[in-house]
PDB file of C-alpha atoms and ligand atoms in Angstrom:
ATOM      1  CA  MET U   1    -120.045-104.444  10.246  1.00 47.00           C
ATOM      2  CA  SER U   2    -116.157-106.339   9.452  1.00 48.00           C
ATOM      3  CA  SER U   3    -114.654-103.507   9.061  1.00 58.00           C
ATOM      4  CA  SER U   4    -115.901-102.155  13.241  1.00 76.00           C
ATOM      5  CA  ILE U   5    -114.469-105.834  13.735  1.00 82.00           C
ATOM      6  CA  ASP U   6    -111.084-105.355  12.334  1.00 87.00           C
ATOM      7  CA  GLU U   7    -111.199-101.980  14.148  1.00 84.00           C
ATOM      8  CA  HIS U   8    -112.189-103.675  17.913  1.00 85.00           C
ATOM      9  CA  ILE U   9    -109.165-106.223  16.660  1.00 92.00           C
ATOM     10  CA  ALA U  10    -106.630-104.561  15.787  1.00 92.00           C
ATOM     11  CA  HIS U  11    -107.034-103.149  18.776  1.00 91.00           C
ATOM     12  CA  ILE U  12    -107.222-105.544  22.026  1.00 94.00           C
ATOM     13  CA  ARG U  13    -104.301-106.549  19.520  1.00 94.00           C
ATOM     14  CA  ALA U  14    -102.792-103.844  19.690  1.00 94.00           C
ATOM     15  CA  SER U  15    -103.046-103.106  24.127  1.00 94.00           C
ATOM     16  CA  LEU U  16    -101.788-106.913  24.033  1.00 97.00           C
ATOM     17  CA  PRO U  17     -97.429-107.583  25.381  1.00 97.00           C
ATOM     18  CA  SER U  18     -97.351-109.930  22.482  1.00 96.00           C
ATOM     19  CA  SER U  19     -96.441-113.395  24.567  1.00 96.00           C
ATOM     20  CA  VAL U  20    -101.024-113.302  25.180  1.00 98.00           C
ATOM     21  CA  LYS U  21    -103.000-114.838  23.291  1.00 98.00           C
ATOM     22  CA  LEU U  22    -105.682-113.538  22.400  1.00 98.00           C
ATOM     23  CA  ILE U  23    -108.339-116.383  22.256  1.00 98.00           C
ATOM     24  CA  ALA U  24    -111.962-115.024  20.654  1.00 97.00           C
ATOM     25  CA  VAL U  25    -114.489-116.612  22.338  1.00 98.00           C
ATOM     26  CA  SER U  26    -117.600-116.687  20.001  1.00 98.00           C
ATOM     27  CA  LYS U  27    -120.107-118.521  22.339  1.00 98.00           C
ATOM     28  CA  GLN U  28    -123.536-117.795  20.853  1.00 97.00           C
ATOM     29  CA  VAL U  29    -121.659-115.952  18.011  1.00 97.00           C
ATOM     30  CA  PRO U  30    -122.772-117.237  14.680  1.00 97.00           C
ATOM     31  CA  ALA U  31    -119.918-118.710  11.868  1.00 98.00           C
ATOM     32  CA  GLU U  32    -120.072-115.810   9.282  1.00 96.00           C
ATOM     33  CA  MET U  33    -119.123-113.712  12.365  1.00 95.00           C
ATOM     34  CA  ILE U  34    -116.071-115.714  13.001  1.00 97.00           C
ATOM     35  CA  ARG U  35    -115.087-115.538   9.945  1.00 97.00           C
ATOM     36  CA  LEU U  36    -115.065-112.075   9.883  1.00 96.00           C
ATOM     37  CA  ALA U  37    -113.260-112.379  13.185  1.00 96.00           C
ATOM     38  CA  TYR U  38    -110.492-115.694  11.831  1.00 97.00           C
ATOM     39  CA  ASN U  39    -109.996-113.162   8.500  1.00 96.00           C
ATOM     40  CA  ALA U  40    -108.883-109.802  11.149  1.00 95.00           C
ATOM     41  CA  GLY U  41    -106.483-112.733  12.015  1.00 95.00           C
ATOM     42  CA  ILE U  42    -107.366-114.211  15.327  1.00 97.00           C
ATOM     43  CA  ARG U  43    -106.851-118.178  15.141  1.00 98.00           C
ATOM     44  CA  ASP U  44    -108.107-118.985  18.434  1.00 98.00           C
ATOM     45  CA  PHE U  45    -111.427-119.227  18.910  1.00 98.00           C
ATOM     46  CA  GLY U  46    -113.114-120.236  22.630  1.00 98.00           C
ATOM     47  CA  GLU U  47    -116.534-121.836  22.347  1.00 98.00           C
ATOM     48  CA  SER U  48    -118.605-122.751  26.043  1.00 98.00           C
ATOM     49  CA  ARG U  49    -121.408-126.029  24.159  1.00 98.00           C
ATOM     50  CA  ILE U  50    -120.373-128.517  21.923  1.00 98.00           C
ATOM     51  CA  GLN U  51    -123.054-128.964  20.354  1.00 98.00           C
ATOM     52  CA  GLU U  52    -122.992-125.670  19.328  1.00 98.00           C
ATOM     53  CA  ALA U  53    -119.449-125.808  18.481  1.00 98.00           C
ATOM     54  CA  ALA U  54    -120.346-129.094  16.435  1.00 98.00           C
ATOM     55  CA  SER U  55    -121.827-127.237  14.339  1.00 98.00           C
ATOM     56  CA  LYS U  56    -120.475-124.360  13.852  1.00 98.00           C
ATOM     57  CA  GLN U  57    -117.159-125.501  13.049  1.00 98.00           C
ATOM     58  CA  ALA U  58    -118.698-127.590  10.189  1.00 98.00           C
ATOM     59  CA  GLN U  59    -119.755-124.789   8.684  1.00 98.00           C
ATOM     60  CA  LEU U  60    -116.149-123.123   8.630  1.00 98.00           C
ATOM     61  CA  GLN U  61    -114.187-126.229   7.719  1.00 97.00           C
ATOM     62  CA  ASP U  62    -112.804-124.752   5.146  1.00 98.00           C
ATOM     63  CA  LEU U  63    -110.604-123.093   8.191  1.00 98.00           C
ATOM     64  CA  SER U  64    -108.407-125.648   8.754  1.00 96.00           C
ATOM     65  CA  ASP U  65    -105.822-123.904  10.808  1.00 98.00           C
ATOM     66  CA  ILE U  66    -107.863-122.505  13.812  1.00 98.00           C
ATOM     67  CA  THR U  67    -107.319-124.045  16.970  1.00 98.00           C
ATOM     68  CA  TRP U  68    -110.694-123.846  18.634  1.00 98.00           C
ATOM     69  CA  HIS U  69    -110.958-124.227  22.579  1.00 99.00           C
ATOM     70  CA  LEU U  70    -112.962-125.406  25.535  1.00 99.00           C
ATOM     71  CA  ILE U  71    -114.486-122.561  27.602  1.00 98.00           C
ATOM     72  CA  GLY U  72    -117.204-123.966  29.359  1.00 98.00           C
ATOM     73  CA  HIS U  73    -118.196-126.967  32.019  1.00 98.00           C
ATOM     74  CA  LEU U  74    -117.783-130.107  30.461  1.00 98.00           C
ATOM     75  CA  GLN U  75    -119.856-133.224  31.414  1.00 97.00           C
ATOM     76  CA  SER U  76    -118.363-136.004  31.823  1.00 96.00           C
ATOM     77  CA  ASN U  77    -121.010-137.740  28.982  1.00 97.00           C
ATOM     78  CA  LYS U  78    -119.955-135.136  26.397  1.00 98.00           C
ATOM     79  CA  ALA U  79    -116.037-135.708  27.430  1.00 98.00           C
ATOM     80  CA  LYS U  80    -115.506-137.947  23.881  1.00 98.00           C
ATOM     81  CA  LYS U  81    -117.291-135.314  21.741  1.00 98.00           C
ATOM     82  CA  ALA U  82    -115.452-132.537  22.974  1.00 98.00           C
ATOM     83  CA  LEU U  83    -112.302-134.134  22.695  1.00 98.00           C
ATOM     84  CA  GLU U  84    -112.785-134.836  18.574  1.00 98.00           C
ATOM     85  CA  LEU U  85    -114.401-130.768  18.771  1.00 98.00           C
ATOM     86  CA  PHE U  86    -111.150-129.448  20.460  1.00 98.00           C
ATOM     87  CA  GLU U  87    -107.637-129.286  20.374  1.00 98.00           C
ATOM     88  CA  TRP U  88    -107.877-127.148  24.379  1.00 98.00           C
ATOM     89  CA  ILE U  89    -109.493-127.676  27.227  1.00 99.00           C
ATOM     90  CA  HIS U  90    -109.092-124.665  29.789  1.00 98.00           C
ATOM     91  CA  SER U  91    -111.864-125.660  31.533  1.00 98.00           C
ATOM     92  CA  VAL U  92    -110.845-129.337  33.613  1.00 98.00           C
ATOM     93  CA  ASP U  93    -112.049-128.425  37.013  1.00 98.00           C
ATOM     94  CA  ASN U  94    -112.088-132.161  38.710  1.00 98.00           C
ATOM     95  CA  LEU U  95    -110.276-135.420  38.998  1.00 98.00           C
ATOM     96  CA  LYS U  96    -112.924-137.577  38.074  1.00 98.00           C
ATOM     97  CA  LEU U  97    -112.876-135.540  34.279  1.00 98.00           C
ATOM     98  CA  ALA U  98    -109.515-135.090  34.429  1.00 98.00           C
ATOM     99  CA  GLN U  99    -109.213-138.914  34.722  1.00 98.00           C
ATOM    100  CA  ARG U 100    -112.430-139.315  31.881  1.00 98.00           C
ATOM    101  CA  LEU U 101    -110.746-137.451  29.583  1.00 98.00           C
ATOM    102  CA  ASN U 102    -107.178-138.975  30.010  1.00 98.00           C
ATOM    103  CA  GLN U 103    -108.830-142.712  29.230  1.00 98.00           C
ATOM    104  CA  LEU U 104    -111.034-141.474  26.556  1.00 98.00           C
ATOM    105  CA  ALA U 105    -107.357-139.608  24.640  1.00 98.00           C
ATOM    106  CA  GLN U 106    -105.913-142.586  25.032  1.00 98.00           C
ATOM    107  CA  GLN U 107    -108.151-145.367  23.483  1.00 98.00           C
ATOM    108  CA  LEU U 108    -108.908-142.112  20.750  1.00 97.00           C
ATOM    109  CA  GLY U 109    -105.039-141.329  20.560  1.00 97.00           C
ATOM    110  CA  PHE U 110    -105.809-137.739  21.430  1.00 97.00           C
ATOM    111  CA  THR U 111    -103.098-136.323  23.576  1.00 97.00           C
ATOM    112  CA  PRO U 112    -105.209-133.012  24.155  1.00 98.00           C
ATOM    113  CA  LYS U 113    -103.994-129.385  26.057  1.00 98.00           C
ATOM    114  CA  VAL U 114    -105.827-128.825  28.954  1.00 98.00           C
ATOM    115  CA  CYS U 115    -106.134-126.622  31.716  1.00 99.00           C
ATOM    116  CA  LEU U 116    -106.757-126.880  35.399  1.00 99.00           C
ATOM    117  CA  GLN U 117    -109.381-124.748  36.483  1.00 98.00           C
ATOM    118  CA  VAL U 118    -109.224-122.991  39.859  1.00 98.00           C
ATOM    119  CA  LYS U 119    -111.450-121.586  42.352  1.00 98.00           C
ATOM    120  CA  ILE U 120    -109.364-118.755  43.889  1.00 98.00           C
ATOM    121  CA  LEU U 121    -112.248-117.891  46.244  1.00 98.00           C
ATOM    122  CA  PRO U 122    -115.306-119.295  47.183  1.00 96.00           C
ATOM    123  CA  ASP U 123    -117.948-119.216  44.172  1.00 96.00           C
ATOM    124  CA  PRO U 124    -121.482-122.060  44.250  1.00 93.00           C
ATOM    125  CA  GLN U 125    -121.810-120.516  40.677  1.00 91.00           C
ATOM    126  CA  LYS U 126    -118.677-122.409  39.631  1.00 94.00           C
ATOM    127  CA  SER U 127    -116.793-125.452  38.965  1.00 95.00           C
ATOM    128  CA  GLY U 128    -113.673-126.119  39.491  1.00 98.00           C
ATOM    129  CA  TRP U 129    -110.795-126.833  42.238  1.00 98.00           C
ATOM    130  CA  THR U 130    -110.323-125.319  45.240  1.00 98.00           C
ATOM    131  CA  VAL U 131    -106.255-124.869  46.630  1.00 98.00           C
ATOM    132  CA  PRO U 132    -106.197-127.402  49.228  1.00 98.00           C
ATOM    133  CA  GLU U 133    -108.204-129.697  46.658  1.00 98.00           C
ATOM    134  CA  LEU U 134    -106.166-129.179  43.248  1.00 98.00           C
ATOM    135  CA  LEU U 135    -103.144-129.363  46.224  1.00 98.00           C
ATOM    136  CA  ALA U 136    -104.467-132.769  46.440  1.00 98.00           C
ATOM    137  CA  ASP U 137    -104.666-133.825  43.488  1.00 98.00           C
ATOM    138  CA  LEU U 138    -101.789-133.664  42.528  1.00 98.00           C
ATOM    139  CA  GLY U 139     -99.932-136.587  42.182  1.00 98.00           C
ATOM    140  CA  GLU U 140    -103.583-138.258  40.449  1.00 98.00           C
ATOM    141  CA  LEU U 141    -103.307-136.098  37.518  1.00 98.00           C
ATOM    142  CA  ASN U 142     -99.571-136.467  36.717  1.00 98.00           C
ATOM    143  CA  GLN U 143    -100.952-139.743  35.816  1.00 98.00           C
ATOM    144  CA  CYS U 144    -102.843-138.523  33.571  1.00 98.00           C
ATOM    145  CA  GLN U 145    -100.144-139.322  30.532  1.00 98.00           C
ATOM    146  CA  PHE U 146    -102.288-138.680  27.503  1.00 98.00           C
ATOM    147  CA  LEU U 147    -102.610-134.960  28.775  1.00 98.00           C
ATOM    148  CA  GLN U 148    -100.038-132.216  28.174  1.00 98.00           C
ATOM    149  CA  ILE U 149    -101.053-130.323  31.153  1.00 98.00           C
ATOM    150  CA  GLN U 150    -100.346-126.619  30.332  1.00 98.00           C
ATOM    151  CA  GLY U 151    -101.313-124.386  33.568  1.00 98.00           C
ATOM    152  CA  LEU U 152    -104.666-122.846  35.410  1.00 99.00           C
ATOM    153  CA  MET U 153    -107.225-121.017  34.349  1.00 99.00           C
ATOM    154  CA  THR U 154    -109.375-119.544  36.357  1.00 98.00           C
ATOM    155  CA  ILE U 155    -112.534-116.692  36.634  1.00 98.00           C
ATOM    156  CA  PRO U 156    -113.131-114.295  39.733  1.00 98.00           C
ATOM    157  CA  PRO U 157    -116.555-114.100  40.831  1.00 97.00           C
ATOM    158  CA  LEU U 158    -118.478-111.610  40.471  1.00 96.00           C
ATOM    159  CA  GLY U 159    -119.112-108.610  41.764  1.00 96.00           C
ATOM    160  CA  LEU U 160    -114.791-108.063  43.256  1.00 98.00           C
ATOM    161  CA  THR U 161    -113.075-104.274  43.506  1.00 98.00           C
ATOM    162  CA  GLU U 162    -110.461-104.291  41.005  1.00 98.00           C
ATOM    163  CA  ALA U 163    -107.546-104.880  43.577  1.00 98.00           C
ATOM    164  CA  GLU U 164    -109.273-108.168  44.936  1.00 98.00           C
ATOM    165  CA  ILE U 165    -109.517-109.833  41.218  1.00 98.00           C
ATOM    166  CA  LEU U 166    -105.719-108.402  40.612  1.00 98.00           C
ATOM    167  CA  ASP U 167    -105.384-110.427  44.198  1.00 98.00           C
ATOM    168  CA  VAL U 168    -107.699-113.347  42.009  1.00 98.00           C
ATOM    169  CA  PHE U 169    -105.443-113.355  39.815  1.00 99.00           C
ATOM    170  CA  ASN U 170    -101.705-112.514  41.467  1.00 98.00           C
ATOM    171  CA  SER U 171    -102.748-115.678  43.673  1.00 98.00           C
ATOM    172  CA  THR U 172    -103.224-118.222  40.430  1.00 98.00           C
ATOM    173  CA  HIS U 173     -99.826-116.668  39.502  1.00 98.00           C
ATOM    174  CA  ASP U 174     -98.006-118.207  42.293  1.00 98.00           C
ATOM    175  CA  LEU U 175    -100.661-121.071  42.779  1.00 98.00           C
ATOM    176  CA  ALA U 176     -98.661-122.112  39.077  1.00 98.00           C
ATOM    177  CA  LYS U 177     -94.937-121.775  40.790  1.00 98.00           C
ATOM    178  CA  ARG U 178     -95.842-123.501  44.023  1.00 98.00           C
ATOM    179  CA  ILE U 179     -96.792-126.627  41.107  1.00 98.00           C
ATOM    180  CA  GLN U 180     -93.931-126.171  39.153  1.00 98.00           C
ATOM    181  CA  LEU U 181     -91.635-126.476  41.962  1.00 98.00           C
ATOM    182  CA  GLN U 182     -93.328-129.404  42.578  1.00 98.00           C
ATOM    183  CA  ASN U 183     -91.808-130.939  40.009  1.00 97.00           C
ATOM    184  CA  LEU U 184     -93.986-133.580  38.056  1.00 98.00           C
ATOM    185  CA  PRO U 185     -92.796-134.568  34.963  1.00 98.00           C
ATOM    186  CA  ASN U 186     -96.808-134.557  33.511  1.00 98.00           C
ATOM    187  CA  ILE U 187     -97.248-131.040  34.702  1.00 98.00           C
ATOM    188  CA  GLN U 188     -96.644-128.094  32.969  1.00 98.00           C
ATOM    189  CA  MET U 189     -97.061-125.043  34.454  1.00 98.00           C
ATOM    190  CA  ARG U 190     -96.285-122.638  31.497  1.00 97.00           C
ATOM    191  CA  GLU U 191     -99.714-120.810  30.657  1.00 98.00           C
ATOM    192  CA  LEU U 192    -101.651-118.590  32.204  1.00 99.00           C
ATOM    193  CA  SER U 193    -105.535-119.232  31.435  1.00 99.00           C
ATOM    194  CA  MET U 194    -106.971-115.769  32.626  1.00 98.00           C
ATOM    195  CA  GLY U 195    -108.776-112.779  31.968  1.00 98.00           C
ATOM    196  CA  MET U 196    -112.120-111.982  30.267  1.00 98.00           C
ATOM    197  CA  SER U 197    -113.736-108.234  28.639  1.00 97.00           C
ATOM    198  CA  GLY U 198    -114.781-106.670  31.307  1.00 97.00           C
ATOM    199  CA  ASP U 199    -111.202-107.941  33.966  1.00 98.00           C
ATOM    200  CA  TYR U 200    -108.043-109.448  31.462  1.00 98.00           C
ATOM    201  CA  GLN U 201    -105.548-105.519  31.297  1.00 98.00           C
ATOM    202  CA  LEU U 202    -106.438-107.554  35.136  1.00 98.00           C
ATOM    203  CA  ALA U 203    -104.898-110.454  34.734  1.00 98.00           C
ATOM    204  CA  VAL U 204    -102.519-109.161  32.104  1.00 98.00           C
ATOM    205  CA  GLN U 205    -100.145-107.944  35.100  1.00 98.00           C
ATOM    206  CA  ALA U 206    -100.867-110.626  36.766  1.00 98.00           C
ATOM    207  CA  GLY U 207     -99.072-112.715  33.845  1.00 98.00           C
ATOM    208  CA  ALA U 208    -101.944-114.480  32.027  1.00 98.00           C
ATOM    209  CA  THR U 209    -100.873-115.840  29.249  1.00 98.00           C
ATOM    210  CA  MET U 210    -104.282-116.592  27.289  1.00 98.00           C
ATOM    211  CA  VAL U 211    -106.951-113.950  27.187  1.00 98.00           C
ATOM    212  CA  ARG U 212    -110.177-115.293  26.671  1.00 98.00           C
ATOM    213  CA  LEU U 213    -112.430-112.148  25.224  1.00 97.00           C
ATOM    214  CA  GLY U 214    -116.019-111.987  23.852  1.00 96.00           C
ATOM    215  CA  THR U 215    -117.882-109.421  24.549  1.00 95.00           C
ATOM    216  CA  ILE U 216    -115.465-106.727  24.002  1.00 93.00           C
ATOM    217  CA  LEU U 217    -114.557-107.947  19.941  1.00 93.00           C
ATOM    218  CA  PHE U 218    -118.183-109.330  19.210  1.00 92.00           C
ATOM    219  CA  GLY U 219    -120.157-106.653  20.867  1.00 90.00           C
ATOM    220  CA  ASP U 220    -122.420-107.882  23.805  1.00 90.00           C
ATOM    221  CA  ARG U 221    -124.479-111.148  23.229  1.00 84.00           C
ATOM    222  CA  HIS U 222    -127.758-110.540  24.922  1.00 71.00           C
TER     223      HIS U 222
HETATM  224  C1  PLP J   1    -118.711-115.674  28.539  1.00 97.33           C
HETATM  225  C2  PLP J   1    -116.838-116.446  28.502  1.00 97.33           C
HETATM  226  C3  PLP J   1    -115.807-115.961  28.489  1.00 97.33           C
HETATM  227  C4  PLP J   1    -116.224-114.202  27.610  1.00 97.33           C
HETATM  228  O1  PLP J   1    -116.896-113.557  28.687  1.00 97.33           O
HETATM  229  P1  PLP J   1    -116.701-111.822  27.962  1.00 97.33           P
HETATM  230  O2  PLP J   1    -116.666-111.194  28.800  1.00 97.33           O
HETATM  231  O3  PLP J   1    -118.041-112.071  27.121  1.00 97.33           O
HETATM  232  O4  PLP J   1    -115.232-111.803  27.442  1.00 97.33           O
HETATM  233  C5  PLP J   1    -114.294-115.907  29.145  1.00 97.33           C
HETATM  234  N1  PLP J   1    -113.586-116.840  29.716  1.00 97.33           N
HETATM  235  C6  PLP J   1    -115.619-118.099  29.534  1.00 97.33           C
HETATM  236  C7  PLP J   1    -115.088-119.387  30.530  1.00 97.33           C
HETATM  237  C8  PLP J   1    -116.647-117.210  29.809  1.00 97.33           C
HETATM  238  O5  PLP J   1    -117.238-118.290  29.492  1.00 97.33           O
END
């Protein structure tokens, strides 16, 4: 098992430009498997659920140089726990949540790195800002000075062709450039968190700086 993880990781790492951060999505993956991935060189892990992440982090406390990324939808009532557990939150998906995180970050003395989750195409299954909504909220997001807003995160809707997926990723990149041009001092657009096991090559082609890979590293979750 360990050699198969090693090989997967080496193979995928080699297929990515060195500037692209590989985040191993370890939701539903047991702590022992995360440890194997760590031993194969992975230092960034993505989790979707607060409780699950808390329990695995407790089992992996000795691996003190892991960076934990929250990639799943975050409910406001779990925002404090999220700040305690995660250095990165990719799934900040509405203004209220951003403001709540900002307030808590100030109180707790944290400065979390966050991505703003956008929906380029309508998708009832996903949370996130639409493009016009995000543009309208930028002024208020810029006032969330305890958040380090680093860029955008997106997940294309299911059922698109490759060309359509590439369009979504390119549009996300264009949106980031457009936001950058506004020169808002508290909003950086240096990161594009996009690409999962099925579409990460397209994401990299469109300028992804962080890919979130689960299945292709750890196998099927179900
Ligand atoms: C589960 C998940 C991933 C990883 O998906 P795979 O297809 O297994 O690579 C990436 N991003 C988010 C937001 C996820 O929920």
